[in-house]
XYZ file of C-alpha atoms in Angstrom:
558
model
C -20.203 33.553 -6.762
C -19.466 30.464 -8.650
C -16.761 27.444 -7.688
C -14.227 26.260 -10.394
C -12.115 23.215 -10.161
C -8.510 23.301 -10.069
C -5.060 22.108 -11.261
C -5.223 18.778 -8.817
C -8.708 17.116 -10.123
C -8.448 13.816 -10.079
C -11.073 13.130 -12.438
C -12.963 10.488 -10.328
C -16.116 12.104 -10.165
C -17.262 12.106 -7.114
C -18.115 16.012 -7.553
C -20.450 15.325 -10.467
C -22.503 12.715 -7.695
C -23.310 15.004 -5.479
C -23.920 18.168 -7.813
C -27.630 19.065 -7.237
C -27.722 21.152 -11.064
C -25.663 18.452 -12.606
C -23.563 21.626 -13.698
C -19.954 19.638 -13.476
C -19.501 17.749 -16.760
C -17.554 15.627 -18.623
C -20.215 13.009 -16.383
C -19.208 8.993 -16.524
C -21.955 8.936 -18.742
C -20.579 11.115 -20.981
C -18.111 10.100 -24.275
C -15.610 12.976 -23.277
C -15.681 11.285 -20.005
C -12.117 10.163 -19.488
C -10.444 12.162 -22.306
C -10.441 15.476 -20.618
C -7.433 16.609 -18.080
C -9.558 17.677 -15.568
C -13.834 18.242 -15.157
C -15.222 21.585 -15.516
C -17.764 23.862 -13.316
C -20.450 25.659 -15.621
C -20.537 28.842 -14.094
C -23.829 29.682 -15.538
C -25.692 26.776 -13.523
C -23.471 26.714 -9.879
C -25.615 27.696 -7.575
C -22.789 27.882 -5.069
C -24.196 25.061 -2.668
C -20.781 23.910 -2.197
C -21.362 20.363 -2.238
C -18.635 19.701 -4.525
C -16.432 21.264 -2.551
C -17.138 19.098 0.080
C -17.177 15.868 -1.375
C -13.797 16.255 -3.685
C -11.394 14.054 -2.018
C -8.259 16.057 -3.126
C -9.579 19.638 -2.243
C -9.438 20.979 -6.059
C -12.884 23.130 -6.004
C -12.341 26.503 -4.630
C -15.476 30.083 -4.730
C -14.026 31.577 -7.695
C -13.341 34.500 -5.807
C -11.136 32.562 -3.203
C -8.747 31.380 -6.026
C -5.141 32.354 -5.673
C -3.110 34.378 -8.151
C -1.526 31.277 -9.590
C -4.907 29.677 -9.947
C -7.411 32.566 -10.798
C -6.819 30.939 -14.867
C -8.754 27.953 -13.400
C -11.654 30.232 -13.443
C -11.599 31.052 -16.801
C -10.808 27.317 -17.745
C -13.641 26.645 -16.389
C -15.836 28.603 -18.383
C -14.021 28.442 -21.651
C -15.154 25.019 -21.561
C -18.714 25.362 -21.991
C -18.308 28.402 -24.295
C -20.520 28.272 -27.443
C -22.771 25.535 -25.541
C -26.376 27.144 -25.297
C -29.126 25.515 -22.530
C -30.801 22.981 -23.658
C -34.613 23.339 -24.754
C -36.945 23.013 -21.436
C -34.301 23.397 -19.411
C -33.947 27.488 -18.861
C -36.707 28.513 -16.410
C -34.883 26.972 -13.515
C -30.510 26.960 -12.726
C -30.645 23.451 -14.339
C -28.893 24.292 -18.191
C -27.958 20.920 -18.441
C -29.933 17.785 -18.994
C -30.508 15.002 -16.619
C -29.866 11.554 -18.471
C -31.865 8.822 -17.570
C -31.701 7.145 -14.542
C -28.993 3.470 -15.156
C -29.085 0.504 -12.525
C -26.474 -1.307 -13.985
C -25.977 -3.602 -11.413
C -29.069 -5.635 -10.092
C -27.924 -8.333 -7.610
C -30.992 -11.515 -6.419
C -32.356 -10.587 -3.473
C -30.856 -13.539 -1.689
C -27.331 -13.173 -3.339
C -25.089 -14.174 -0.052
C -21.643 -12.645 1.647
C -18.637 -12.616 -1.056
C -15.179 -13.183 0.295
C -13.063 -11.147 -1.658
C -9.136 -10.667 -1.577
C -7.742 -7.171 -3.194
C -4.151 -7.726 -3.696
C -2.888 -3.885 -3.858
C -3.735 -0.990 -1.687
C -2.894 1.426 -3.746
C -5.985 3.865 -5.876
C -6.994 0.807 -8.446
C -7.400 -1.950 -5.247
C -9.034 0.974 -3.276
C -11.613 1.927 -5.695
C -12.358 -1.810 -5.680
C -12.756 -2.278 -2.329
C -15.064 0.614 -1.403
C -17.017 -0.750 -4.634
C -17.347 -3.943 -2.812
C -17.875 -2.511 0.897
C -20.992 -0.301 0.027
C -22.825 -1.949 -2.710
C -22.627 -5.178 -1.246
C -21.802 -7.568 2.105
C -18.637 -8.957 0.965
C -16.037 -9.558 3.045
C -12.589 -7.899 1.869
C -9.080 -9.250 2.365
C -6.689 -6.460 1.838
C -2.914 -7.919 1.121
C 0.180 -5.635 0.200
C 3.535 -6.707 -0.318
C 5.011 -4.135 1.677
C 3.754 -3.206 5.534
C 2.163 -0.427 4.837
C -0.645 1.028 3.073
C -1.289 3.127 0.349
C 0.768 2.231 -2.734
C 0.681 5.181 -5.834
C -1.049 7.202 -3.092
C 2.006 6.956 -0.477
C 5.054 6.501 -2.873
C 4.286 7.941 -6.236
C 2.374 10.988 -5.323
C 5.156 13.976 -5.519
C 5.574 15.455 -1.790
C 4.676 19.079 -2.944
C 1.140 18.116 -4.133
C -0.088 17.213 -0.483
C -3.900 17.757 -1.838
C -4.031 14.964 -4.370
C -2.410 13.082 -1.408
C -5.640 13.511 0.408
C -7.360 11.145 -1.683
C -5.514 8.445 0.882
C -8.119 9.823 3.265
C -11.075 8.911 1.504
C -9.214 5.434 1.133
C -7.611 5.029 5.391
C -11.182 4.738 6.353
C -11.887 1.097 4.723
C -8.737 0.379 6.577
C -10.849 -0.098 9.532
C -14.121 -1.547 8.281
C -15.861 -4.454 10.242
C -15.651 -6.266 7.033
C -11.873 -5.666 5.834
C -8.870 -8.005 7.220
C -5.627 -6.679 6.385
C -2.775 -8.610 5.693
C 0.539 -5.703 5.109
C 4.032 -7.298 3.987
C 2.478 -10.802 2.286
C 3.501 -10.982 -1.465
C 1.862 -13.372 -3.655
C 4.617 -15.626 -5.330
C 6.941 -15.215 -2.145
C 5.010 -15.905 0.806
C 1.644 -17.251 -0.513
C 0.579 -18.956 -4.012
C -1.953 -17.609 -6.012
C -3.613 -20.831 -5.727
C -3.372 -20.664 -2.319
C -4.901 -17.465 -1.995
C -7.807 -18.136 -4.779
C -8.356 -21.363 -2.226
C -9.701 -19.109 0.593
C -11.756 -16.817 -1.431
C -14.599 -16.442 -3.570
C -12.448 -14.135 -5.754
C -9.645 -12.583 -6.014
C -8.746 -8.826 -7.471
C -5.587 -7.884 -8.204
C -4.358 -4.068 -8.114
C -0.424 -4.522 -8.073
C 0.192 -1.798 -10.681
C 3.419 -1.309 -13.016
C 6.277 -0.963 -10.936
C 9.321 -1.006 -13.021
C 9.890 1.497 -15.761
C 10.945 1.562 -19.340
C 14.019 1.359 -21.065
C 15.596 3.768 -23.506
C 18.059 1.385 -24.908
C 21.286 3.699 -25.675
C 24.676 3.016 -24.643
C 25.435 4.396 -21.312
C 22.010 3.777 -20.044
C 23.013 0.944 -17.436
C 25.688 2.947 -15.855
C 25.865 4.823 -12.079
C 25.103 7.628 -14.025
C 21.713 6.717 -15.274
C 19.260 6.137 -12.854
C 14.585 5.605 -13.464
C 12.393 8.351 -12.635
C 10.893 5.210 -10.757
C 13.524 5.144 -8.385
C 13.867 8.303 -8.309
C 10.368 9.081 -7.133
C 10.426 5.969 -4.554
C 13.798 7.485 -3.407
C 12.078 11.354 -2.569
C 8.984 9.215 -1.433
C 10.561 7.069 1.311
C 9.860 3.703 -0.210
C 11.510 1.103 1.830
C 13.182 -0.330 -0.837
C 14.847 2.796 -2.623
C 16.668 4.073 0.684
C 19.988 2.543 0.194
C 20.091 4.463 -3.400
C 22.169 7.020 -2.854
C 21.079 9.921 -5.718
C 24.230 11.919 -6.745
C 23.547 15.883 -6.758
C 26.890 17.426 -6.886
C 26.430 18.107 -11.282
C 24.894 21.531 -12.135
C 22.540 20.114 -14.732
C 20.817 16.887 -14.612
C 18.748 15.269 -18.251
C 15.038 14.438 -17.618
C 13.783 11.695 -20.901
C 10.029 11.900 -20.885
C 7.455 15.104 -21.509
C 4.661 13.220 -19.139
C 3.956 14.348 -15.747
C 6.191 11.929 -13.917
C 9.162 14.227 -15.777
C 7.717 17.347 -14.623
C 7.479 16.061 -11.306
C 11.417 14.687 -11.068
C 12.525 18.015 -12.555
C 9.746 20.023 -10.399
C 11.252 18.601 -7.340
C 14.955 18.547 -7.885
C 14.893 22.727 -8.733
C 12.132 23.416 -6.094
C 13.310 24.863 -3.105
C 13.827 22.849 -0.189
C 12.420 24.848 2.297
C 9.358 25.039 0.225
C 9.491 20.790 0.568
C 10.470 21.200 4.632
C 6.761 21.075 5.369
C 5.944 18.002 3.660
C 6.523 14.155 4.060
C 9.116 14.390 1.088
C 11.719 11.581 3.058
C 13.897 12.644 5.492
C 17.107 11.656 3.236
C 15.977 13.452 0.197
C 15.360 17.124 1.913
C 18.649 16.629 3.567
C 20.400 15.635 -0.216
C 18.440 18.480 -1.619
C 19.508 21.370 0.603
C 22.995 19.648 -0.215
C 22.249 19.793 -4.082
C 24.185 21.670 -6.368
C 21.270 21.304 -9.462
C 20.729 24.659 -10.861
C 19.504 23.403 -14.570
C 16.867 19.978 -15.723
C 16.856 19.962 -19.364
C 13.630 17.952 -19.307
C 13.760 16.032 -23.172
C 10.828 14.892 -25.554
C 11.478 13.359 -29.074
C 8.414 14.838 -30.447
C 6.942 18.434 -30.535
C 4.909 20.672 -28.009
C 1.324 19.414 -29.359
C 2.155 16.185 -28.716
C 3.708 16.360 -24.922
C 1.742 13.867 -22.934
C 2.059 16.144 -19.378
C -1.273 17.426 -18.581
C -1.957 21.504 -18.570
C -2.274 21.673 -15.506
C 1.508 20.765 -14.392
C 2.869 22.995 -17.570
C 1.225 25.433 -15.613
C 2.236 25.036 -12.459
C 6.125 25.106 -13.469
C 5.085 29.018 -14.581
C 4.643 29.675 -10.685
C 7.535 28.110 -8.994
C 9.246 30.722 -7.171
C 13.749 31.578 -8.710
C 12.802 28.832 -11.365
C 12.668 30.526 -14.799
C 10.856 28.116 -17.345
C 12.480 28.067 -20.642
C 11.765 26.437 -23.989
C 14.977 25.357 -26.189
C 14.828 26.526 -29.622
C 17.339 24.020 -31.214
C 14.569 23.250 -34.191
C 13.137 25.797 -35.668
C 9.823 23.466 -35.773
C 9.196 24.222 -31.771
C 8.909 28.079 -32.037
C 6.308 27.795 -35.281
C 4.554 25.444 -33.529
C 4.109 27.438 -30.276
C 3.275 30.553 -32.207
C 0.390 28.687 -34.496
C -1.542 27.163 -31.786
C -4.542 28.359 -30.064
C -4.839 29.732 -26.169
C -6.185 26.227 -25.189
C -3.687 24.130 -26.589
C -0.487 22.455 -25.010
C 1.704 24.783 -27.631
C -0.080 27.553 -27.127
C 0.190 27.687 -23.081
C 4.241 27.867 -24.178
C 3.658 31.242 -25.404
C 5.469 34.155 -23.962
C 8.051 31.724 -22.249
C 11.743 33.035 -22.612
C 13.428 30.754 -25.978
C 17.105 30.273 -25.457
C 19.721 27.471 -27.397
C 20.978 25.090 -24.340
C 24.868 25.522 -23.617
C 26.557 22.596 -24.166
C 28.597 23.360 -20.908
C 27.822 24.860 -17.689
C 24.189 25.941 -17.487
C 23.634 29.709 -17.519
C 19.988 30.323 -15.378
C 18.891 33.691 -16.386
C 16.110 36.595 -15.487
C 17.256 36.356 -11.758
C 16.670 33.535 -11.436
C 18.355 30.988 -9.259
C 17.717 27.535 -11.396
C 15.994 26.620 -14.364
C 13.963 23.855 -16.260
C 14.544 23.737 -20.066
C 11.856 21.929 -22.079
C 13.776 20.966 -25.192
C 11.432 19.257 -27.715
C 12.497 17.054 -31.426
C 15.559 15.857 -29.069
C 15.957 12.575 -27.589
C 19.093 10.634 -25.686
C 21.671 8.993 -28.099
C 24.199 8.089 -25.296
C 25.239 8.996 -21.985
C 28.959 9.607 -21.920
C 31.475 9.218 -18.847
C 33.188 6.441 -17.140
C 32.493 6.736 -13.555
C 29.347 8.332 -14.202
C 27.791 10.512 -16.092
C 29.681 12.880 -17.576
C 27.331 14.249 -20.508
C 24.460 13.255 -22.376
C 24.391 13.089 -26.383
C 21.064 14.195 -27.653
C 19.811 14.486 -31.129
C 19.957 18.610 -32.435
C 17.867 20.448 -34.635
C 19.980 23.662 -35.247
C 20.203 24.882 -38.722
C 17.526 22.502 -39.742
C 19.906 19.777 -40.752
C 19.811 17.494 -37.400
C 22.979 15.935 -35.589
C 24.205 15.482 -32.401
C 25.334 17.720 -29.485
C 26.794 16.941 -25.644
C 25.099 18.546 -23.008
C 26.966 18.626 -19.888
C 25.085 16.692 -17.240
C 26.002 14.601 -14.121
C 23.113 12.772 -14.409
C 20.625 10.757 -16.829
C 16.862 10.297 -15.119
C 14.471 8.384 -18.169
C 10.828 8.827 -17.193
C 9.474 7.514 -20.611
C 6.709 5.085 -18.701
C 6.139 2.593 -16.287
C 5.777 -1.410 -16.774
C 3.772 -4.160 -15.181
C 5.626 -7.067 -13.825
C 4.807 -10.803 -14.149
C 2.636 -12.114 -11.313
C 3.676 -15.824 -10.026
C 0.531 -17.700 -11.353
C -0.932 -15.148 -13.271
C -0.872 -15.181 -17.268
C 1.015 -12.115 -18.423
C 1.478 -10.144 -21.837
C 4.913 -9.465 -22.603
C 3.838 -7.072 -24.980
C 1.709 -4.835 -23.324
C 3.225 -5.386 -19.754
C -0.693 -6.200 -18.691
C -2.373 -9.292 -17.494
C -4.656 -10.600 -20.344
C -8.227 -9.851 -19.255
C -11.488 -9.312 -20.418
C -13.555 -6.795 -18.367
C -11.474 -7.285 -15.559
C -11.845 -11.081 -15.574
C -8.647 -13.121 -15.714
C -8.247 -15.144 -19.295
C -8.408 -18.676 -18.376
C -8.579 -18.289 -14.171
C -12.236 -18.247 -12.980
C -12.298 -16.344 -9.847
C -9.578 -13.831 -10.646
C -9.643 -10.649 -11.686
C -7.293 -7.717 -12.571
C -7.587 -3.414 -11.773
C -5.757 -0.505 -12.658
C -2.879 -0.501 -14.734
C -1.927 -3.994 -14.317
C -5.299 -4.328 -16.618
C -4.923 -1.122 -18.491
C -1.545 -0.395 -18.656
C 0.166 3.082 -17.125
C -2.927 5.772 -18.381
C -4.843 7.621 -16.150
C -3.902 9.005 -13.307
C -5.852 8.288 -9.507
C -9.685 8.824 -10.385
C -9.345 7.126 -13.854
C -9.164 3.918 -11.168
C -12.567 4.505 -10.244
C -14.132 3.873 -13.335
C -12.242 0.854 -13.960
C -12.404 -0.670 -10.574
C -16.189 -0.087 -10.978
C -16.071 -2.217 -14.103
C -13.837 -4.620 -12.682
C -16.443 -5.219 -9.697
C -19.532 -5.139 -12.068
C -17.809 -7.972 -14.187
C -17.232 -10.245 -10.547
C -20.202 -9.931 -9.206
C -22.256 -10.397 -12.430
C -19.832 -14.003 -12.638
C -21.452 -14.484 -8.806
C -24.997 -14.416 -9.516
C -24.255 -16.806 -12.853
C -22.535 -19.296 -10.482
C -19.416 -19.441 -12.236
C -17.003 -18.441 -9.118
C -15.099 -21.144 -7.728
C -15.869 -22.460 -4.249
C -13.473 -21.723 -1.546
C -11.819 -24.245 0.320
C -10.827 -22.575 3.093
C -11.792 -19.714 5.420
C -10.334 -16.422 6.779
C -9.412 -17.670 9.790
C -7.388 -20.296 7.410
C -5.962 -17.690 5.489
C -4.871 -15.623 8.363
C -2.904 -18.904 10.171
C -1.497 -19.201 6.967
C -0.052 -16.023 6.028
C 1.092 -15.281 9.624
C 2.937 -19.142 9.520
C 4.746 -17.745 5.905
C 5.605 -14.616 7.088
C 6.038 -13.494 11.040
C 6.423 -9.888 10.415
C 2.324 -9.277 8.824
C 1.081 -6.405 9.665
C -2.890 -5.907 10.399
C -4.820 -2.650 10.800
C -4.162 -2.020 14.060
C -0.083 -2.269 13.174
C -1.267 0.115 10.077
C -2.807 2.590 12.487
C 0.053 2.614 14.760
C 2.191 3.241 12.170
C 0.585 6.310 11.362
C 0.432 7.840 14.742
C 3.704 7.218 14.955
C 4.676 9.146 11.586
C 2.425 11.617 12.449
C 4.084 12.139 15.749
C 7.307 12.582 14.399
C 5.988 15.195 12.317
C 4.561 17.120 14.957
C 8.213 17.621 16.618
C 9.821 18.460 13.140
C 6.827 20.915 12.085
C 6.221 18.704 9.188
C 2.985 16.939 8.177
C 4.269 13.629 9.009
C 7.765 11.842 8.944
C 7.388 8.976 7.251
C 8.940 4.855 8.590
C 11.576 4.566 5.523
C 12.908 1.028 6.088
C 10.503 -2.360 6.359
C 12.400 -2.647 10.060
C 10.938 0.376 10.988
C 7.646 -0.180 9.937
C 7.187 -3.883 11.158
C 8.976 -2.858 14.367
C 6.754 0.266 14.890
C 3.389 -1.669 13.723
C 4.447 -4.257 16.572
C 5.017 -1.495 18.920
C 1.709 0.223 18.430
C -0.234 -3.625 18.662
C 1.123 -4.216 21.934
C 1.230 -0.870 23.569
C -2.803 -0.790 22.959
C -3.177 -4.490 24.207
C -1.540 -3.567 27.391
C -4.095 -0.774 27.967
């Protein structure tokens, strides 16, 4: 029996550490490293320890012969990847087919090198990564800060409710939460409540991990009406982020247009046709199940302006659209250029995995789910938003046609627009910022022009990767501070933690620490209990602050 990694990898390679056959490849060390979906199991050279299994932090490695019908392909994806690759010379007379590389030390810190004090501003994946970094390859001291009162950031509010196994990643992350070393500072926002200068004045260095929280625009007529709402609202709105609760989501239309072929669209159009029973289970918010169960969405016509080989969603959530139970998956055949694609590619390509789907032209009224099934998602490819029609709200949605070959324009019924073409960094008060790119200017991390800070994630990168893609570059990141430590080039602090703490609590009253954090889980988790749900989650800052005060005292009084 052999193990084979499955459709929630995260990519951060924490499998390949702990493989004793170094049989799980692309490695960090390797160039594919970072360009693959997912990392892939040689079944020739598992020697079924399990280890992997163990240490993945979103349970995606399963014994092959555990898989379940709608992941039993994983087990030949697994393989197909190393097909044609023979053992390397010297390597065949024990279960070891691949090749150790030599050992790399690429950090190497004075034996004398002294206590960091370190703030990560973000506790999302990106500031997480960074923090563990810090926490146990070194003695630094880590000041966790988050603008909102509770922990977690992509983890908590971008991760889609049905997918509770890459949501176990937040696991790996809660226990820092509690470290002898960590002070946490929930519901302080640099530019608001505390200067950048202010904070760089009570640290040795300062990360920051605040992500790309707005979204792009499409920049058609229509877009700015009540009709036209972000898949980053939407997302914070299923998610119970405290600040998308009073955005009411109309689902009284039949059909609703997705912008975007990435996973984010998948996800918005997964969720809105998925059943809500199916979500009951989950910590999908309170106010979304109940609008769901409501909805009357029985069609997403999920749009991409180029073809099927170039669709930016990963495999792995094409395929899991196949398996959703009364959802038919349908391609559009408007333009003649999507079927020849999808019949010219290979098995392995994003095309090809189209194949066999059911090809139908998208009625311009009413939408018309077929094969017994209850609803529908329609990937309609060459077609992109030209306006989004309706006074009120949105009434239909003009989108560029293919039929016939000689282009044009048709209205597709729809009582709602959601664009999920990518997400944006935002300007940080004191921070240099690129327009362009939405990114802080950096250079390995390192701030342009601001010794001492330092940027993570996809405030650095810009919106690529998904969680364990923030491992990598939080280890870079980390490498680049503490190599500007042991070259003395880090400003000295001015003040201390105890400082920093009198400050932040004299800016803001409602801070919450780790023992507020904690309390606010219990009392999610509680709340789940009753409702048979994993947990419930706190969806207003009241509630949080309020609960996280609760909790504090409660266990002072004991």
């Amino acid at each position: 029996m052999t193990y084979a990694i499955t459709q929630t990898c995260c990519n951060d390679a924490t499998c390949v550490a702990v493989c004793p056959v170094n049989c799980i490849h692309p490695t960090p060390e390797e160039r594919a490293f970072g360009s693959t979906e997912m990392l892939h199991i040689d079944p020739r050279a598992c020697i079924d320890c399990g280890a992997c299994a163990d240490a993945c932090p979103v349970d995606a490695i399963f014994p092959v012969d555990s898989l379940s019908p709608a992941q039993r392909e994983y087990a030949d994806i697994n393989a197909a990847y190393y097909e044609g690759g023979e053992p390397a010379a010297g390597t065949t007379e024990g279960p070891n087919f691949h090749v150790w590389g030599e050992p790399v030390f690429g950090r190497s810190l004075p034996s004398d090198f002294g206590p960091l004090r370190v703030a990560v501003v973000g506790t999302g994946p990106a500031g997480m990564y960074a923090a563990q970094d810090l926490l146990l390859h070194t003695a630094a001291e880590v000041t966790l800060i988050d603008r909102l009162p509770v922990a977690g950031g992509l983890v908590r509010y971008g991760v889609a409710p049905d997918h509770p196994a890459t949501k176990k990643v937040g696991d790996t992350f809660s226990r820092f939460h509690s470290h002898p070393r960590v002070r946490m500072h929930l519901g302080i926002e640099v530019g608001r409540d505390v200067t950048a200068e202010e904070l760089a004045a009570h640290h040795d260095a300062v990360i920051y991990a605040v992500g790309a929280s707005t979204d792009r625009r499409l920049g058609i007529p229509g877009e700015e009406g009540p009709g036209c709402l972000s898949a980053t609202s939407f997302v914070a709105w299923y998610n119970a982020h405290p600040e998308a609760v009073a955005q009411g989501v109309d689902l009284s239309a039949e059909r609703i247009v997705v912008v975007g072929n990435g996973n984010v669209a998948l996800d918005v159009a997964r969720i809105l046709v998925a059943d809500p029973e199916a979500l009951a289970g989950t910590d999908i918010a309170a106010h979304a199940l109940e609008a769901l169960r409501a909805s009357r969405v029985r069609e997403v016509v999920v749009l991409g302006r180029r073809g099927p080989d170039d669709a930016a969603y990963t495999r792995s959530e094409l395929r899991a659209l196949k398996h959703l139970p009364g959802v038919e998956l349908v391609v559009d055949d408007h333009d003649a250029r999507t079927g020849a694609a999808i019949d010219a590619a290979g098995a392995g390509d994003r095309a090809g995995l189209l194949r066999g789907l059911a090809r139908a032209r998208t009625a311009a009224g009413s939408p018309r789910p077929g094969r017994g099934a209850d609803r529908r998602i329609v990937l309609r490819f060459h077609s992109e938003p030209v306006e989004v029609l309706g006074d009120a709200g949105a009434r239909s949605v003009r989108v560029t046609d293919g039929g016939g070959g000689g282009g044009g324009a048709v209205d597709l019924a729809a009582g709602m627009l959601l664009r999920a073409i990518g997400y944006r960094g935002l300007p940080v008060p004191g921070l240099p910022f690129d327009e362009a790119s939405g990114t802080v200017p950096h250079e390995g991390g390192r701030i342009a022009g601001l010794p001492g800070g330092y940027v993570v994630g996809w405030i650095k990168r810009g919106p690529s990767g998904g969680i364990g893609a923030n491992r990598t570059c939080a280890a870079e990141t980390v490498g680049t501070l503490l190599a500007d430590a042991v070259a003395g080039s880090l400003p000295a602090p001015t003040g201390d933690a105890k400082a920093f703490r009198r400050l932040a609590r004299r800016r803001n009253r409602r801070v919450v620490d780790a023992r507020g954090l904690a309390a606010i889980d219990r009392a999610e988790r509680d709340r789940g209990r009753r409702d048979g749900r994993s947990r419930v989650k706190l969806a207003t800052v009241e509630e949080l602050v309020a609960t996280a005060r609760a909790g504090r005292l409660l266990r002072l009084t004991r």
